[in-house]
Coordinates of C-alpha atoms in Angstrom, one line a residue:
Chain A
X1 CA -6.6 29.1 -26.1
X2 CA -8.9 28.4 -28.7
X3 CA -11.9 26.5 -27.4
X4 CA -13.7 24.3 -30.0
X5 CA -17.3 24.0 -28.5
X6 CA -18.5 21.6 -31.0
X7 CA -18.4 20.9 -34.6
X8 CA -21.8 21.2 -35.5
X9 CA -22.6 23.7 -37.3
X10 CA -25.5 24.6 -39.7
X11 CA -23.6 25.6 -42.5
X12 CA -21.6 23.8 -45.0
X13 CA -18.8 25.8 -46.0
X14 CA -15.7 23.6 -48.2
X15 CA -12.6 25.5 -47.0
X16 CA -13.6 24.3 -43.0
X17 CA -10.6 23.6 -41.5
X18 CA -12.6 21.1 -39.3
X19 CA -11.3 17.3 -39.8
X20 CA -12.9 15.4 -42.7
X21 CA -13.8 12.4 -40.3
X22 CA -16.5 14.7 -37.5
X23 CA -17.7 12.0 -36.1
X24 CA -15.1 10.9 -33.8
X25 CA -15.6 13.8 -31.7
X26 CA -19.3 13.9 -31.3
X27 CA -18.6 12.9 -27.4
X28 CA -18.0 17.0 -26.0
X29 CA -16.9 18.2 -23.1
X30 CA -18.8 18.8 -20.4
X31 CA -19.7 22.4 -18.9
X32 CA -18.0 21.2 -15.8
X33 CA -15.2 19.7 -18.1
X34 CA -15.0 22.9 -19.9
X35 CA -14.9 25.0 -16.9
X36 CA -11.9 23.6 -15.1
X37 CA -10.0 23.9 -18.4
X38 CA -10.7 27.6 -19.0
X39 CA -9.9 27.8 -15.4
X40 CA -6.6 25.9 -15.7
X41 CA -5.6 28.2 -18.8
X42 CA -6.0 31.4 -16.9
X43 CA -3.6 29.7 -14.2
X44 CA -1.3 28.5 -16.9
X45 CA -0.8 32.4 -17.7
X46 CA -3.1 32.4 -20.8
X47 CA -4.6 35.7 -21.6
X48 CA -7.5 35.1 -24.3
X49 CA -10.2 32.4 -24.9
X50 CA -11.7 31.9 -28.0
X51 CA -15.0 30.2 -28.6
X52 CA -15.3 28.5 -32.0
X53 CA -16.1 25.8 -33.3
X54 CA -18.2 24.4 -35.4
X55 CA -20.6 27.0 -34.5
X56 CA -20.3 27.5 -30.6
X57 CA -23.4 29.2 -30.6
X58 CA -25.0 25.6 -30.7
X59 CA -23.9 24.9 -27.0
X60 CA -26.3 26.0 -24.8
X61 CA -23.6 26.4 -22.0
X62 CA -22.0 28.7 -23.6
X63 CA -22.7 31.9 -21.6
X64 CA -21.8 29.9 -18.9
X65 CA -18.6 29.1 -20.2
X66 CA -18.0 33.0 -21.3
X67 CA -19.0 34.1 -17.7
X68 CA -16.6 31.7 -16.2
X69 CA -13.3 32.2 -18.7
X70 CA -14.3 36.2 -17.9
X71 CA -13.9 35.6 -14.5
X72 CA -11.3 34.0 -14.3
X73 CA -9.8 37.2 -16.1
X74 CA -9.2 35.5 -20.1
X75 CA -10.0 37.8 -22.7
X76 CA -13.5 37.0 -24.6
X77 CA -13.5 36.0 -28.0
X78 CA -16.7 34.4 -29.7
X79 CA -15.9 33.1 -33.4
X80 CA -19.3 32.7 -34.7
X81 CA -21.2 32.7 -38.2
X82 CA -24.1 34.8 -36.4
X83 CA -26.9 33.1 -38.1
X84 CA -28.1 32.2 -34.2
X85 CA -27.1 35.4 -33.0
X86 CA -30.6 36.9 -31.7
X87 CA -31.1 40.4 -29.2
X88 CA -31.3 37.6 -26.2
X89 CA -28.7 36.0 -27.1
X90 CA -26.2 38.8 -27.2
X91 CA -27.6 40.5 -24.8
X92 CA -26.5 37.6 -22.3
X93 CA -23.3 36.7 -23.9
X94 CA -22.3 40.7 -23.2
X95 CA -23.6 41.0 -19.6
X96 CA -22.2 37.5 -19.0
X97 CA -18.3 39.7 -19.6
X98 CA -18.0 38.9 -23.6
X99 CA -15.4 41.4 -25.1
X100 CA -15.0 40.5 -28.8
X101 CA -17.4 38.9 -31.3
X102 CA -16.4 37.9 -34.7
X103 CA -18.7 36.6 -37.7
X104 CA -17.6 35.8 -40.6
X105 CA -19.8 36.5 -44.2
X106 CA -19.2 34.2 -47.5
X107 CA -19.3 37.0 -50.0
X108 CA -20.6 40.8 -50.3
X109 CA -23.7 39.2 -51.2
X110 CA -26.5 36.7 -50.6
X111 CA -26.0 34.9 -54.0
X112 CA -22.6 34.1 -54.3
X113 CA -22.9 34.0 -49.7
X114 CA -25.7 31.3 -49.7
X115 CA -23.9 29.2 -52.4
X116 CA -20.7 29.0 -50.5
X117 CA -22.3 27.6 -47.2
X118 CA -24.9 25.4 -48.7
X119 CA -27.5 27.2 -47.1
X120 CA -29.4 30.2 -47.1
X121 CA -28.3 32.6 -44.1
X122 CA -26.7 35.6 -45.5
X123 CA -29.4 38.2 -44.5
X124 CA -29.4 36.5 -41.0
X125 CA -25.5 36.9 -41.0
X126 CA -26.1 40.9 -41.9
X127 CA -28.8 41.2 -39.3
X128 CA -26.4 40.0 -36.5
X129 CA -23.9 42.4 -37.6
X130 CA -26.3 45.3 -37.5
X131 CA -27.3 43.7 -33.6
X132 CA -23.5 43.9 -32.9
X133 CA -23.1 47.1 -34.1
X134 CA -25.6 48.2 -31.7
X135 CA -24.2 47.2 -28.3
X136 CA -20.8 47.1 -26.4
X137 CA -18.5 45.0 -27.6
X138 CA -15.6 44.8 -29.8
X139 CA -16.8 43.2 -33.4
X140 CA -14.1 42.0 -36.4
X141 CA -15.9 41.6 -39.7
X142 CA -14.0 38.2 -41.2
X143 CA -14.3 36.9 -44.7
X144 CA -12.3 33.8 -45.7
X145 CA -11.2 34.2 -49.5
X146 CA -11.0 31.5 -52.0
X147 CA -10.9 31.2 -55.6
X148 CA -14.6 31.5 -55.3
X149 CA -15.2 34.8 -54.0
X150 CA -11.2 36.4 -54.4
X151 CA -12.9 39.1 -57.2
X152 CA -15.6 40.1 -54.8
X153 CA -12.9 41.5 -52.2
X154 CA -13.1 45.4 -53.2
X155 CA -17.2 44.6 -52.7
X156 CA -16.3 43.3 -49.1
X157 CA -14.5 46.1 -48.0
X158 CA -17.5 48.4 -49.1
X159 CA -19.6 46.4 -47.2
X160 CA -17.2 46.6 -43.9
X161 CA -18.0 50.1 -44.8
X162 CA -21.7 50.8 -44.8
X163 CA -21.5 48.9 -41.1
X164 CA -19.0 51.1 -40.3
X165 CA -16.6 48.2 -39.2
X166 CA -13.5 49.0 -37.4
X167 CA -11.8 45.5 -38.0
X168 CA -12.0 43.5 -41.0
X169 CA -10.3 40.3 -41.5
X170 CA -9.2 39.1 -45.0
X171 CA -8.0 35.7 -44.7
X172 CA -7.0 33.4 -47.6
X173 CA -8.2 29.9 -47.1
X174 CA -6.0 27.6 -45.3
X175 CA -5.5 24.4 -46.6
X176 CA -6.1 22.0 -43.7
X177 CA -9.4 19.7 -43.2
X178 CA -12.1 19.7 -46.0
X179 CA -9.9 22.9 -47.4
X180 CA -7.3 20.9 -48.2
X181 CA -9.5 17.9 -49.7
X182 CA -11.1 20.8 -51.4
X183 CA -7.8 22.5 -52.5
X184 CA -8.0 22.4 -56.4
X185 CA -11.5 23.8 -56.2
X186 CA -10.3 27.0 -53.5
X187 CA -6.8 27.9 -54.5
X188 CA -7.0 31.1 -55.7
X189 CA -5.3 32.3 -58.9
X190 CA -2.2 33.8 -58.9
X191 CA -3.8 36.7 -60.1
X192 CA -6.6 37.0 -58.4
X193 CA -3.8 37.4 -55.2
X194 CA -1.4 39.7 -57.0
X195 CA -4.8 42.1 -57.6
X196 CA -6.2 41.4 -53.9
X197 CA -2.6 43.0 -52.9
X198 CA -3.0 46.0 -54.7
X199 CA -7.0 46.2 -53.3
X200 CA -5.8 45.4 -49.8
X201 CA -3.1 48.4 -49.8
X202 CA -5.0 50.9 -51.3
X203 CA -7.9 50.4 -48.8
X204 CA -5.6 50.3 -45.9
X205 CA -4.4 53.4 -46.6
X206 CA -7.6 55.2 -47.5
X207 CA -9.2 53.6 -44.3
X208 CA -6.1 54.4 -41.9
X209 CA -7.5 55.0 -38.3
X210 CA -11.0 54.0 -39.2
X211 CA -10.9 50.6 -40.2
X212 CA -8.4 47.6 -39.5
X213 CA -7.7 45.5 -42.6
X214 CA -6.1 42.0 -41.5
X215 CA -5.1 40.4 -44.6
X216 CA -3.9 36.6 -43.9
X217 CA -1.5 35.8 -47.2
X218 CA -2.0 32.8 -49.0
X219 CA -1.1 29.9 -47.9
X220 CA 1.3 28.6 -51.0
X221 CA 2.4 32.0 -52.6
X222 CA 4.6 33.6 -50.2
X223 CA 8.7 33.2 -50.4
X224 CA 8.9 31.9 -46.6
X225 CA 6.3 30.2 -44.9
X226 CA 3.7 31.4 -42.1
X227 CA 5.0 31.2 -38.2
X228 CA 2.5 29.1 -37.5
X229 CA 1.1 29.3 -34.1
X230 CA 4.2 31.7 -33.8
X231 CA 6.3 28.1 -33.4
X232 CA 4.4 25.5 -31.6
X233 CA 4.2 25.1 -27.9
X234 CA 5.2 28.4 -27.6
X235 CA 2.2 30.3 -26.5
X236 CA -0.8 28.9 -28.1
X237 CA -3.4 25.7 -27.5
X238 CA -6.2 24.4 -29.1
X239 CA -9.3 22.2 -27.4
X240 CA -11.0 20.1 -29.6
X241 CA -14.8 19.3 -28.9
X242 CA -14.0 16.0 -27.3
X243 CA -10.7 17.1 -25.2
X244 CA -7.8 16.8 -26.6
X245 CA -5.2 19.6 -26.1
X246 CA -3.4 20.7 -30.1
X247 CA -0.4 22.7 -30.5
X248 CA -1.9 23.7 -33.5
X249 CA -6.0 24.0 -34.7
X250 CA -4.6 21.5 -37.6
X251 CA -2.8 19.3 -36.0
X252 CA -5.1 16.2 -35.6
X253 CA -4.1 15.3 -39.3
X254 CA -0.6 14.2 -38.2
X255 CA -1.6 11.1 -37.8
X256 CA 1.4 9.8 -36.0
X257 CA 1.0 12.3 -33.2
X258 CA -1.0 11.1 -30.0
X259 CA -2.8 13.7 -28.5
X260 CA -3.9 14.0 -24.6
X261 CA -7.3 14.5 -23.9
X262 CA -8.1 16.8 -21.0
X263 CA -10.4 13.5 -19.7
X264 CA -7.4 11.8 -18.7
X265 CA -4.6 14.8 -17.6
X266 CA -5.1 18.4 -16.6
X267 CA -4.0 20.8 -19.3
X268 CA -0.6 22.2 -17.5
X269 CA 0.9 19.2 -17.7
X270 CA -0.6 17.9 -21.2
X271 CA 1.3 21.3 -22.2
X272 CA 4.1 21.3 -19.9
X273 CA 5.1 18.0 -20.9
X274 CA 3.1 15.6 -23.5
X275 CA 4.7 14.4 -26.2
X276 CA 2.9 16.2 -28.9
X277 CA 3.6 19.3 -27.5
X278 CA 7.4 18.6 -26.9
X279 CA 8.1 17.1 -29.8
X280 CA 8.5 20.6 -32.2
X281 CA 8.6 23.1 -29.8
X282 CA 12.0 25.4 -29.8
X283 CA 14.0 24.7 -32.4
X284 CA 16.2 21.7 -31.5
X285 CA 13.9 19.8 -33.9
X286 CA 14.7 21.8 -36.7
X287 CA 16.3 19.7 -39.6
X288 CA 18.1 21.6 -42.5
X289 CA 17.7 24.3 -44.3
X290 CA 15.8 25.7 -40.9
X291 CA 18.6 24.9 -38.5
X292 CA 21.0 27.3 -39.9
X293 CA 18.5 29.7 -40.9
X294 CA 18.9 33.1 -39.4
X295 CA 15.2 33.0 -39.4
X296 CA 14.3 29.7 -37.5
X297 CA 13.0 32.2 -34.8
X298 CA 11.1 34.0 -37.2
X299 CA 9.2 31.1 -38.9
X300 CA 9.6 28.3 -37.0
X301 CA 10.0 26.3 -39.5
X302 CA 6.7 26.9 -40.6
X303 CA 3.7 24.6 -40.5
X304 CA 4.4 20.9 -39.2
X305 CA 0.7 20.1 -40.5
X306 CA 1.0 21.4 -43.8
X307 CA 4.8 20.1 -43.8
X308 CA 2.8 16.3 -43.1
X309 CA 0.1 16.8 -45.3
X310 CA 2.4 17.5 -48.7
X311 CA 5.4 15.7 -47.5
X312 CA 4.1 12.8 -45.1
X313 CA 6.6 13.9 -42.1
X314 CA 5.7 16.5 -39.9
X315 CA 9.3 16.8 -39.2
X316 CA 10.7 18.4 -42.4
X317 CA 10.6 22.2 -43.5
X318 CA 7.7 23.6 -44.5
X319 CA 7.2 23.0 -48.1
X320 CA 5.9 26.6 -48.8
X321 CA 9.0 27.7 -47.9
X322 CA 10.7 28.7 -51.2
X323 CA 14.0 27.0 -49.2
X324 CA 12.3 24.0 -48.4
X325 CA 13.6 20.7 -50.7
X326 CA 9.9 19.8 -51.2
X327 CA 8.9 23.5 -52.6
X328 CA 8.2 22.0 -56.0
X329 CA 5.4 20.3 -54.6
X330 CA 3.8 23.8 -53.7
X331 CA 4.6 25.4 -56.5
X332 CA 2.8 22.4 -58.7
X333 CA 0.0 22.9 -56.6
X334 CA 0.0 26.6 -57.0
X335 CA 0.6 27.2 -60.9
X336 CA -1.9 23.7 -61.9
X337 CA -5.3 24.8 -60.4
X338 CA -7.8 22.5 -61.4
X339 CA -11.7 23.6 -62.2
X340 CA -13.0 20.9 -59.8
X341 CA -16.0 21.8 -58.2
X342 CA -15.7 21.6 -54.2
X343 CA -17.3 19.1 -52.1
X344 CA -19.3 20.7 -49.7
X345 CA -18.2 20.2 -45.7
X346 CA -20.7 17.8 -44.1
X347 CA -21.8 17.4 -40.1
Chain B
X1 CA -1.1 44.0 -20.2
X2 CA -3.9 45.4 -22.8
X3 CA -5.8 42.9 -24.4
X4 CA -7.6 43.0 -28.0
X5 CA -8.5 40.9 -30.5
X6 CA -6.4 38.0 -31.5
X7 CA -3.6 40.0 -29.5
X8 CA -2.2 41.6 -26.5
X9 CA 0.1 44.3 -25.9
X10 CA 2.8 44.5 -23.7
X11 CA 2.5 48.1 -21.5
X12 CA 5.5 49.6 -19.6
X13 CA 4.2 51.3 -16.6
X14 CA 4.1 54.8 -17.4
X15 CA 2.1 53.7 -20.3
X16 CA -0.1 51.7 -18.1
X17 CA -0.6 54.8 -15.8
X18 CA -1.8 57.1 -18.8
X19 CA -4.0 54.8 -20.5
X20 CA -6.2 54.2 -17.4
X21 CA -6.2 58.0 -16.9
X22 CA -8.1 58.3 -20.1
X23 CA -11.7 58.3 -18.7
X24 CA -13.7 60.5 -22.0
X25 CA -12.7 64.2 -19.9
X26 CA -9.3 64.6 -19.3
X27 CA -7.6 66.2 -22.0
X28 CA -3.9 65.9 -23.3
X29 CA -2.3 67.8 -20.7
X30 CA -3.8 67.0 -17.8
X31 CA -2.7 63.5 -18.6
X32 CA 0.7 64.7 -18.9
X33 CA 0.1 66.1 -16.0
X34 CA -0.7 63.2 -13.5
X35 CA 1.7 61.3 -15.4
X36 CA 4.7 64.3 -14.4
X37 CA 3.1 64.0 -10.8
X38 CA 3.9 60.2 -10.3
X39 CA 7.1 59.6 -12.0
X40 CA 10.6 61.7 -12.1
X41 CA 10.3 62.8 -16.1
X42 CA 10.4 65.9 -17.3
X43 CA 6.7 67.6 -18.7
X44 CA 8.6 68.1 -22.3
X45 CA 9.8 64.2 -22.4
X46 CA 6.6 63.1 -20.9
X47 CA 4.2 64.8 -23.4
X48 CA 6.4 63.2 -26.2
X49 CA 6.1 59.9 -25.2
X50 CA 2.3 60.1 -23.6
X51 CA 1.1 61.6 -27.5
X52 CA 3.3 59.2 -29.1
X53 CA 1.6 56.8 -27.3
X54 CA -1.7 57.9 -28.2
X55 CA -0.9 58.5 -31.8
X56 CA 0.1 54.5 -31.4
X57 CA -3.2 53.3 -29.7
X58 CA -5.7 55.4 -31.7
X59 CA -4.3 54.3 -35.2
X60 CA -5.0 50.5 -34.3
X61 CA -8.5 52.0 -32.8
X62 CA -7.9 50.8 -29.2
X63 CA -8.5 54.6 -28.1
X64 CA -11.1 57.2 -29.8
X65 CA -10.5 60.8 -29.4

């Protein structure tokens, strides 16, 4: 379950997958709110909570909220850009049952860093790695690569390095939210991916049993497209700031989809039985070339919110499948990357 | 059911019973050992499976030796 605190956040990254229009879900959950849910999930048979955002770090309930999804036996994970991430802080988040912490950098360094989220933080970001480092708890390093930072990735993995990381997540922006209205600016080049392969192998194999290398593929360069959510409704949920249960982090872009709000149902039966969850899960949905694909259980289809934002229908393949009747549409995108500068995420 | 980051993995009981015998002391064998002790496997089979195990778990860094 993937918790979105809130989505403030101090930075101002352009390939946030938050929506464009933030506003709408200034009205959060409550702790108490919150609280039944992660409770609920744990009964539901979920196994791992995830607190993201936004920046979650900016609810003050939140070691409340770790202590409580840790007692009720869910996995820990906080998804956090660090830059609040002090010795008090962490110390309570850890005693309070926190297993995992990620943060995520811009670039190997504070230049090309501080231009990608608007703000300076950086050195902040590498102090509360160094404070992570210190203390007991599982830590992923995560970058998220664009056009604008694709050529530093061989300086990233040095960096995972010298903090002796054990888990470092590559992951190629995903175009959904201010990435995808920022898309010409972010799509990386086809070969800056073709050389982050070789980068990405070579380290894997030199690292082997010291370091985890994650690499997420881009988005519109594959031959098949991602399982997203590993088909939807099938074992993953997503809780926006304001309570509404998504199949999918993304999904609040199909806009004729109407979501449940934990305000008004409790979350078995918003995923038991709401329509937004019902409506792709399986695979009876599937329209050609998917239903007679030997690998509709492998795919899924792929991504019903990427299939909506290039096609308009949530309902068709997945354009980035290189099967998919709309393909061209990716591959135009891919092959015509235009030099427009991106428009920075604002809160 | 072992859980870690952005997964969880699935553990058939005699798996089960060796990880939580790994406590920093206990060597190889006298996992193999305890393991022999509580279910009907051969020492030979079980040390195969126990280090194959091991070798499994260590590469993704969920145990340190």
């Amino acid at each position: 379950m993937l918790c979105e605190l809130t989505y403030r956040c101090n930075l101002q990254c352009p390939y946030c997958y938050n929506p464009l229009a933030l506003r709408e879900y200034r009205d959060e959950l409550s702790t108490a709110q919150w609280s039944v849910a992660l409770r609920d999930a744990a009964a539901l048979g979920i196994v791992q909570a995830h607190f993201s955002g936004g920046e979650p770090t900016l609810r003050h309930d939140l070691p409340e909220l770790v202590e409580t999804a840790a007692r009720a036996g869910l996995y820990t994970n906080l998804i956090t850009q660090g830059t609040f991430l002090d010795d008090t802080m962490l110390d309570e988040l850890i005693g309070r049952g926190l297993d995992h912490v990620q943060i995520s950098i811009q670039a190997p360094w504070a230049e090309t860093a501080d231009r990608i989220a608007g703000t300076a933080v950086h050195e902040k970001k590498l102090e509360a790695l160094r404070r992570v480092r210190e203390r007991d708890v599982a830590l992923t390093l995560n970058c998220v690569l664009h056009r604008q930072n694709h050529d530093t990735l061989g300086e990233l993995i040095a960096l995972a390095e010298r903090f002796a990381i054990t888990r470092l997540e590559l992951a190629n922006v995903q175009f959904y939210g201010w990435a995808y209205r920022n898309r010409a600016a972010l799509m990386p080049t086809l070969e800056q991916v073709r050389r982050a392969e070789a980068i990405v192998e070579a380290a894997r194999e030199r690292l082997r049993g010291t370091m985890e290398i994650v690499y997420v593929l881009p988005d519109y360069f594959g031959e098949f497209p991602k399982p997203c959510m590993n088909g939807w409704g099938n074992q993953f949920l997503t809780v926006t700031p304001n309570g509404d249960v998504l199949p999918c982090p993304a999904a609040g872009a199909i806009r004729d989809l109407r979501f449940e709000n934990l305000r008004r149902a409790p979350l078995r039966e918003i995923w038991q039985r709401s329509e937004a969850f019902e409506r792709y899960r399986g695979t009876a949905w599937m329209p050609e070339p998917c239903r007679s694909c030997d690998r509709r259980e492998v795919d899924w289809g792929g991504c019903r919110c990427q299939a909506f934002l290039l096609t308009g229908d949530a309902g068709v393949t997945d354009p980035a499948c290189s099967l998919s009747p709309h393909h061209a549409v990716v591959t135009a995108l891919r092959e015509a990357p235009s030099p427009a500068q991106p428009i920075p995420r604002r809160g | 059911m072992l859980l870690v980051p952005e997964g969880a993995l699935v553990l058939n009981s005699v798996a089960a019973v060796a990880l939580e015998l790994v406590d920093g002391t206990r060597c190889l064998d006298r996992i193999v050992e305890d393991v022999v002790d509580r279910f009907d496997v051969s020492t030979e089979r079980a040390l195969e499976d126990v280090r194959a195990l091991f070798e499994r778990l260590t590469a993704r860094g969920f145990v340190q030796c």
